[in-house]
PDB file of C-alpha atoms in Angstrom:
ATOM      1  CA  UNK A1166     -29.548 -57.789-111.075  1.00 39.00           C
ATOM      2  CA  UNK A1167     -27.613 -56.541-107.892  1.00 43.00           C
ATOM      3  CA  UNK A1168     -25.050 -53.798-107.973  1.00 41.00           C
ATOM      4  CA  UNK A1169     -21.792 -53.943-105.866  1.00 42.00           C
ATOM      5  CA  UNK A1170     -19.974 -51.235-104.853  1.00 35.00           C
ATOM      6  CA  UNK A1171     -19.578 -48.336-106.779  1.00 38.00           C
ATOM      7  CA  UNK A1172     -21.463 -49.796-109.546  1.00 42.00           C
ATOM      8  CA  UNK A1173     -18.696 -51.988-110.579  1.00 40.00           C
ATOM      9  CA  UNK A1174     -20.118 -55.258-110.169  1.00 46.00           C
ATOM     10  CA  UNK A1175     -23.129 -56.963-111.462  1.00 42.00           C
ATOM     11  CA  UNK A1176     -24.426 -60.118-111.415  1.00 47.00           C
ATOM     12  CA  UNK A1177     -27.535 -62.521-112.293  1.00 47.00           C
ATOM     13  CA  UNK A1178     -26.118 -65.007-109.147  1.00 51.00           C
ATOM     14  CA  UNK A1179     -23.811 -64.449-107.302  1.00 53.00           C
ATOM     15  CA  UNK A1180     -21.889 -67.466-105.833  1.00 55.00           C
ATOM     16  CA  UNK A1181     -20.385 -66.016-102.194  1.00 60.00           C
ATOM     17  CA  UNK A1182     -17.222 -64.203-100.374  1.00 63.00           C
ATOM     18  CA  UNK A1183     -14.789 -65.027 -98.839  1.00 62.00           C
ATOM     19  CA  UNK A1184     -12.741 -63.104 -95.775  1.00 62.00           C
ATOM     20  CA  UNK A1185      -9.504 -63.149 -95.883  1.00 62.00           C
ATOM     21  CA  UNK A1186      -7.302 -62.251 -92.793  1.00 59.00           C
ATOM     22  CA  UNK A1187      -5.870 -59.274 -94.414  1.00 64.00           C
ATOM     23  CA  UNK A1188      -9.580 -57.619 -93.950  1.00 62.00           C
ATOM     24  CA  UNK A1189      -9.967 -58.119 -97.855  1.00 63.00           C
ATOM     25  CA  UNK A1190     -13.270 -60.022 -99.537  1.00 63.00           C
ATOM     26  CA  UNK A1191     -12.997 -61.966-102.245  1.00 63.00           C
ATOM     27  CA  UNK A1192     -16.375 -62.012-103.977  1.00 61.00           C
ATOM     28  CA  UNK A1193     -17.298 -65.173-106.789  1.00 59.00           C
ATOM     29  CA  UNK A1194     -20.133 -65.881-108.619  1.00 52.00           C
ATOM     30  CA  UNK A1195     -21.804 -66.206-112.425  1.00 46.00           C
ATOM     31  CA  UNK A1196     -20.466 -63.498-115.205  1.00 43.00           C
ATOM     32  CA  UNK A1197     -23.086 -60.391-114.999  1.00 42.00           C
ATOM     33  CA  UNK A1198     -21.877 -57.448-115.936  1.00 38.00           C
ATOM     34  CA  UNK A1199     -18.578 -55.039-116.378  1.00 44.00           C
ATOM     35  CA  UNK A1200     -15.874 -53.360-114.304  1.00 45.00           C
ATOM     36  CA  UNK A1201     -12.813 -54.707-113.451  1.00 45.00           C
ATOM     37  CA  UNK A1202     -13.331 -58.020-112.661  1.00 42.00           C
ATOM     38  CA  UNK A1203     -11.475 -61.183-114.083  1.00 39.00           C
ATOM     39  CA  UNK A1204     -13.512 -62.889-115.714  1.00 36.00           C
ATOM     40  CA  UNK A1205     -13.609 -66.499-117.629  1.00 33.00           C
ATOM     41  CA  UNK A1206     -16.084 -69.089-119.198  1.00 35.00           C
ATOM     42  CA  UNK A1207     -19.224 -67.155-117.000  1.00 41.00           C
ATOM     43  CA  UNK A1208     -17.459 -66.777-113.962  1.00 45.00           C
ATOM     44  CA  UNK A1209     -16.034 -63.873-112.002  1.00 50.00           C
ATOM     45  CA  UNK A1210     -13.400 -62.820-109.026  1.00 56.00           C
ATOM     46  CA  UNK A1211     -13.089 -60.070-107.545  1.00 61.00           C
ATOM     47  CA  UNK A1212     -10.876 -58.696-104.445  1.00 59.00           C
ATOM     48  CA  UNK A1213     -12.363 -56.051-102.663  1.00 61.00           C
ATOM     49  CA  UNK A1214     -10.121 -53.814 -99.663  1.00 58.00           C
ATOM     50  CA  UNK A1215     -11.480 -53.466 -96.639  1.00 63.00           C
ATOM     51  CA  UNK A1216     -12.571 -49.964 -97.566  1.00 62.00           C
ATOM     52  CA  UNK A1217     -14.825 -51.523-100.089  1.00 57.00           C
ATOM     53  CA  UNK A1218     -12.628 -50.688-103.143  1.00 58.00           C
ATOM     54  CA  UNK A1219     -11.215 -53.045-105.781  1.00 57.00           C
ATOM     55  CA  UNK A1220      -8.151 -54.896-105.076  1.00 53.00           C
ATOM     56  CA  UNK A1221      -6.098 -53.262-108.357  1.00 47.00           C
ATOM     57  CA  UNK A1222      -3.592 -56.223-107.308  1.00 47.00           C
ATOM     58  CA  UNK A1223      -5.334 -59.429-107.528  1.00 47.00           C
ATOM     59  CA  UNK A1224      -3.682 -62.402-109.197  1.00 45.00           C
ATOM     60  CA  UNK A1225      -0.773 -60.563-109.279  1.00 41.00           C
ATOM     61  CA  UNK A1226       1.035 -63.071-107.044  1.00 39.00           C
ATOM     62  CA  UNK A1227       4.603 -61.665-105.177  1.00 40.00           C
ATOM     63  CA  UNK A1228       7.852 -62.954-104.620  1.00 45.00           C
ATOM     64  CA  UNK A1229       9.129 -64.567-107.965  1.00 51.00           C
ATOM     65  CA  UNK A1230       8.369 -67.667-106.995  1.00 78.00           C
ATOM     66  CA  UNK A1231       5.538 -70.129-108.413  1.00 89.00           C
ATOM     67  CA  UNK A1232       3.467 -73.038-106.673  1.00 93.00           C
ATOM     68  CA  UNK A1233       2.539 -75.967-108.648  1.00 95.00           C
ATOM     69  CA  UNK A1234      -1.399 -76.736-108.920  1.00 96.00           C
ATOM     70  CA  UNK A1235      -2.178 -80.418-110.422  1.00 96.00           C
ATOM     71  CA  UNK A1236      -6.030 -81.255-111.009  1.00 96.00           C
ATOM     72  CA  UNK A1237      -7.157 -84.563-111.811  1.00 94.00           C
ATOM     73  CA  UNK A1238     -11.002 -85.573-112.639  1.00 94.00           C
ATOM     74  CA  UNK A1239     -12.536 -88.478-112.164  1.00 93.00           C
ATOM     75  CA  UNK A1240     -15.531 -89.187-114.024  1.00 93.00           C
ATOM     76  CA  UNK A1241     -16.873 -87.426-116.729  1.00 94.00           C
ATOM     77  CA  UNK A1242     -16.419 -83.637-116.962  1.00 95.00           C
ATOM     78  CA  UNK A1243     -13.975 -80.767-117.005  1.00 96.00           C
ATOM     79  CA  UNK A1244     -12.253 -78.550-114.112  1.00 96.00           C
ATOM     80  CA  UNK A1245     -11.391 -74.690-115.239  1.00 93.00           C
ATOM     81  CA  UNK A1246      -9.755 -71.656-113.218  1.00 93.00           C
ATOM     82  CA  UNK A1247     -10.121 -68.330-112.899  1.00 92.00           C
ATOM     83  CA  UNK A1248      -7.461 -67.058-113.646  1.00 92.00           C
ATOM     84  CA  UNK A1249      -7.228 -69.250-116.452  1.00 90.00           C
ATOM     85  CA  UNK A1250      -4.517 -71.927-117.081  1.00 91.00           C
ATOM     86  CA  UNK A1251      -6.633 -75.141-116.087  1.00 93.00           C
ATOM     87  CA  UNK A1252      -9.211 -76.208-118.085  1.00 91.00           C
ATOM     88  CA  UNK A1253      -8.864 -79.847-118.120  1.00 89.00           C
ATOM     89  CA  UNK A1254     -11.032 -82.680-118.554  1.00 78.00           C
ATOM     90  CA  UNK A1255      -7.865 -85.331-117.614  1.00 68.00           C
ATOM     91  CA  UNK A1256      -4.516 -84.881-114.675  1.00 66.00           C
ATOM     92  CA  UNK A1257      -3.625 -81.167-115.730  1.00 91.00           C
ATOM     93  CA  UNK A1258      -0.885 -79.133-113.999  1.00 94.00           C
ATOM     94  CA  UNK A1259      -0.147 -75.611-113.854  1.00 94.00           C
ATOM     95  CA  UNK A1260       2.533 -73.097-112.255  1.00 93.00           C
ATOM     96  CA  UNK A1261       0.747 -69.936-110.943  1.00 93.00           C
ATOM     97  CA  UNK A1262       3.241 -66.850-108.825  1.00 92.00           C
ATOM     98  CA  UNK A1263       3.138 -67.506-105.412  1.00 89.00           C
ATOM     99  CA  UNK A1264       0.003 -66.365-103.571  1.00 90.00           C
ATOM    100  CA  UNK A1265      -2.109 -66.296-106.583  1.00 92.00           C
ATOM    101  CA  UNK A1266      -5.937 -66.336-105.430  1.00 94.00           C
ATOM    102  CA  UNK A1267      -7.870 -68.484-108.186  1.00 93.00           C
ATOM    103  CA  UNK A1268     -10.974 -70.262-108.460  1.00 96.00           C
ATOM    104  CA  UNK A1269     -11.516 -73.723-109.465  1.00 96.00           C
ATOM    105  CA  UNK A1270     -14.745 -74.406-111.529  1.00 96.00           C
ATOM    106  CA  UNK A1271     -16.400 -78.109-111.991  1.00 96.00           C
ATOM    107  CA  UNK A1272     -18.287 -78.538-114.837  1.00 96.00           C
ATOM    108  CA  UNK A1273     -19.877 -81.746-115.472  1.00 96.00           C
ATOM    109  CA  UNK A1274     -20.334 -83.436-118.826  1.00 95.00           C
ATOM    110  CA  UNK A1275     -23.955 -84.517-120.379  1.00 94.00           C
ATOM    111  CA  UNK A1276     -25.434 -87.260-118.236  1.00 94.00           C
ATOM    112  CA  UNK A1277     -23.028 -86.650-115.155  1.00 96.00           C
ATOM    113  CA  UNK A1278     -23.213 -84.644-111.997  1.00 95.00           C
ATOM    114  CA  UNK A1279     -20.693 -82.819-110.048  1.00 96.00           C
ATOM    115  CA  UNK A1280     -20.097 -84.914-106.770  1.00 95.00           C
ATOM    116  CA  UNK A1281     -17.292 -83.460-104.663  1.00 96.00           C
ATOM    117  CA  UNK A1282     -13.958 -82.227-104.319  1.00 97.00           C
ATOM    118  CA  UNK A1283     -10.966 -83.729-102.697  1.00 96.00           C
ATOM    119  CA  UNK A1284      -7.551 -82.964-102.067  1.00 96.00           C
ATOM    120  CA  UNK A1285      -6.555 -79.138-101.383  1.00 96.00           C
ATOM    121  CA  UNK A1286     -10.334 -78.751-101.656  1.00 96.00           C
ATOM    122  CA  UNK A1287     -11.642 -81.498 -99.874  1.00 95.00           C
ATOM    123  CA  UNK A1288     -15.129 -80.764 -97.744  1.00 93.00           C
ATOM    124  CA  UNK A1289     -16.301 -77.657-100.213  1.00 94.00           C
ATOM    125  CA  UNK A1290     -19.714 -78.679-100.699  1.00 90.00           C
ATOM    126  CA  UNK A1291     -19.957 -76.636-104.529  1.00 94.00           C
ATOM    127  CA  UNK A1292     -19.364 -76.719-107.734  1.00 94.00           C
ATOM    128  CA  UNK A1293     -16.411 -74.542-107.301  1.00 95.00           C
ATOM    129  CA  UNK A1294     -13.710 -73.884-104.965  1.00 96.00           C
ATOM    130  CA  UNK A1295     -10.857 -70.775-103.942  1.00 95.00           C
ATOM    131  CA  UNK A1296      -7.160 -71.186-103.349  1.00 94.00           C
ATOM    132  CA  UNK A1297      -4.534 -69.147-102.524  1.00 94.00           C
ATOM    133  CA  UNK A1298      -1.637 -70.607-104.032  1.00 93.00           C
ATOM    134  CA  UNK A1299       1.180 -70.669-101.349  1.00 92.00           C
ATOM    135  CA  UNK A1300       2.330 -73.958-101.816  1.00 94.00           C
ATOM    136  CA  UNK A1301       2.209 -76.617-104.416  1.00 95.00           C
ATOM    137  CA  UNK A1302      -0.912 -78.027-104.280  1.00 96.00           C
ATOM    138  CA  UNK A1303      -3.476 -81.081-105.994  1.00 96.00           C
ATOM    139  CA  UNK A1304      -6.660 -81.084-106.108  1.00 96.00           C
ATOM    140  CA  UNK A1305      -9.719 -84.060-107.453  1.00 96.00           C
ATOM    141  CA  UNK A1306     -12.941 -83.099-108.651  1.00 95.00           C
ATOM    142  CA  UNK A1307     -15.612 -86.093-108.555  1.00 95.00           C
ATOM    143  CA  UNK A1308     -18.174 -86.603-111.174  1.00 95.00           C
ATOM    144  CA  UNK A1309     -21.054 -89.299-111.140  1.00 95.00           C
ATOM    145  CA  UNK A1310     -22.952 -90.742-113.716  1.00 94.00           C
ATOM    146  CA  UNK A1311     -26.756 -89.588-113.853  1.00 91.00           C
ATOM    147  CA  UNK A1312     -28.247 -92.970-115.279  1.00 79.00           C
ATOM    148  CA  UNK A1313     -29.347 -95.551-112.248  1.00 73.00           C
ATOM    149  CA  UNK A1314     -27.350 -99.015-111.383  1.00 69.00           C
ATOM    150  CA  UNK A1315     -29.457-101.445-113.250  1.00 72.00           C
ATOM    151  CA  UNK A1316     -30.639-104.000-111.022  1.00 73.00           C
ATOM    152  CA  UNK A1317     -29.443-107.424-111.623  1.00 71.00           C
ATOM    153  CA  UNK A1318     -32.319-109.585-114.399  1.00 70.00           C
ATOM    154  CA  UNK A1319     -34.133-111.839-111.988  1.00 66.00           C
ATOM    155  CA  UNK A1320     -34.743-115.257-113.739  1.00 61.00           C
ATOM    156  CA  UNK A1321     -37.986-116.065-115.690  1.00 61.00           C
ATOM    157  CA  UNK A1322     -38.487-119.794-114.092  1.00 57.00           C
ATOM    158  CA  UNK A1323     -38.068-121.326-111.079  1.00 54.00           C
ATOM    159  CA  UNK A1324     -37.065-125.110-111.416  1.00 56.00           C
ATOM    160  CA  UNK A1325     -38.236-127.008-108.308  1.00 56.00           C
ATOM    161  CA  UNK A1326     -37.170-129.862-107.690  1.00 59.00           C
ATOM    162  CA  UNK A1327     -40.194-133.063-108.100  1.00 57.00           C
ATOM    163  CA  UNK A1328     -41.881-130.159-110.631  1.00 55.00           C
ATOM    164  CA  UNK A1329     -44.721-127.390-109.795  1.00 56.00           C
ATOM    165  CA  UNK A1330     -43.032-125.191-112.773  1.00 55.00           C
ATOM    166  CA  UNK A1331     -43.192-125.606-115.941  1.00 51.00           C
ATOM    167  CA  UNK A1332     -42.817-121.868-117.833  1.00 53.00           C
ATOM    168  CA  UNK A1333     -45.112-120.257-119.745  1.00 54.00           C
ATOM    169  CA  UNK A1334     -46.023-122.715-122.412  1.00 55.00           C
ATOM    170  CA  UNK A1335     -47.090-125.604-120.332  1.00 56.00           C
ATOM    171  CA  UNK A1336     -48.751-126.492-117.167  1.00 56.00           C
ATOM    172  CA  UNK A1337     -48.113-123.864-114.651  1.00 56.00           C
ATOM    173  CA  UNK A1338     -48.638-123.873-110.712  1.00 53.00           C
ATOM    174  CA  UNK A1339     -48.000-121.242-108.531  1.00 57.00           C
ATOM    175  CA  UNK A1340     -44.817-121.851-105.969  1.00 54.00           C
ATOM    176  CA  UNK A1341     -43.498-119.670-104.329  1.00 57.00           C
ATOM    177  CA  UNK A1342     -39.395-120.754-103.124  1.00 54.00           C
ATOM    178  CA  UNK A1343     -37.136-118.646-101.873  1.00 55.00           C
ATOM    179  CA  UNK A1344     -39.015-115.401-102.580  1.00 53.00           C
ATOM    180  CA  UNK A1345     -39.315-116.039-106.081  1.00 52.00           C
ATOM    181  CA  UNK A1346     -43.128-116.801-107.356  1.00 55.00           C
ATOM    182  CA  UNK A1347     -43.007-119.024-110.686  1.00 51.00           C
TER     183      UNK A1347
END
């Protein structure tokens, strides 16, 4: 368990930060422990100031003005944000106040893997992604199917032409045609 700064912050794994121009850190990862933090379905965001204290004014957006965020998924498995107001498994859509830092969390159902983000979040390589909502803005999470293509069934006899296979129950003869032995 790893403390942050002033004891505040906790956590088991912690996912990154991220520096924003202002001088200010924006620290993610999975839910540990306490302080004030905002915190949703295991994960956590905090802002820190450049003098290492916390942000009291994250997510509080500015302005009176909102920016649209639409998610879709494809595949099987659900998108959530922190601060909440997506949690979709289908095209969701929500209005945040303009500049609103949030996290985007994939989540992928049994038998599926999280494959990539596109859109506003397109070339984040994990499972989750920041935004700073400025502008209206979509974004795709991608989810893939664990199982394995099944190969196509290869036939069970090999008809050549003037005999040489007969299947199973009669005469047999090995020939070999076209990369297929019989």
């Amino acid at each position: 368990m790893a403390n942050g700064f002033d004891g505040y912050l906790c956590s088991e794994s912690p996912g990154g930060a991220i520096f924003q121009p202002d001088g200010k850190v924006v620290v993610a990862g999975n839910f540990g422990c306490g302080g004030p933090t905002r915190l949703y379905q295991g994960i956590y965001l905090t802002r820190f100031n450049p003098h290492s204290s916390i942000d009291e004014t994250f997510g509080s957006g500015g302005g009176g003005t909102s920016a649209t965020l639409t998610v879709s998924v494809t595949g099987s498995g659900t998108v959530y944000s922190t601060p909440s107001g997506i949690n979709c498994g289908n095209d969701c859509t929500h209005n945040y106040a303009n500049s609103t830092m949030l996290i985007l969390k994939a989540l992928p159902a049994t038998g599926y893997v999280f494959s990539g983000w596109g859109g506003a979040c397109l070339g984040v390589t994990v499972d989750y992604c920041t935004l700073t909502m400025d502008a209206n803005k979509s974004v795709m999470a991608v989810f893939k199917s664990q199982t394995p293509e099944k190969e196509p069934p290869r036939p069970r006899h090999l008809a050549v032409p003037g005999g040489g296979c007969t299947g199973p129950t009669g005469r047999s003869a090995v020939v070999i045609a076209h990369g297929w032995l019989c």
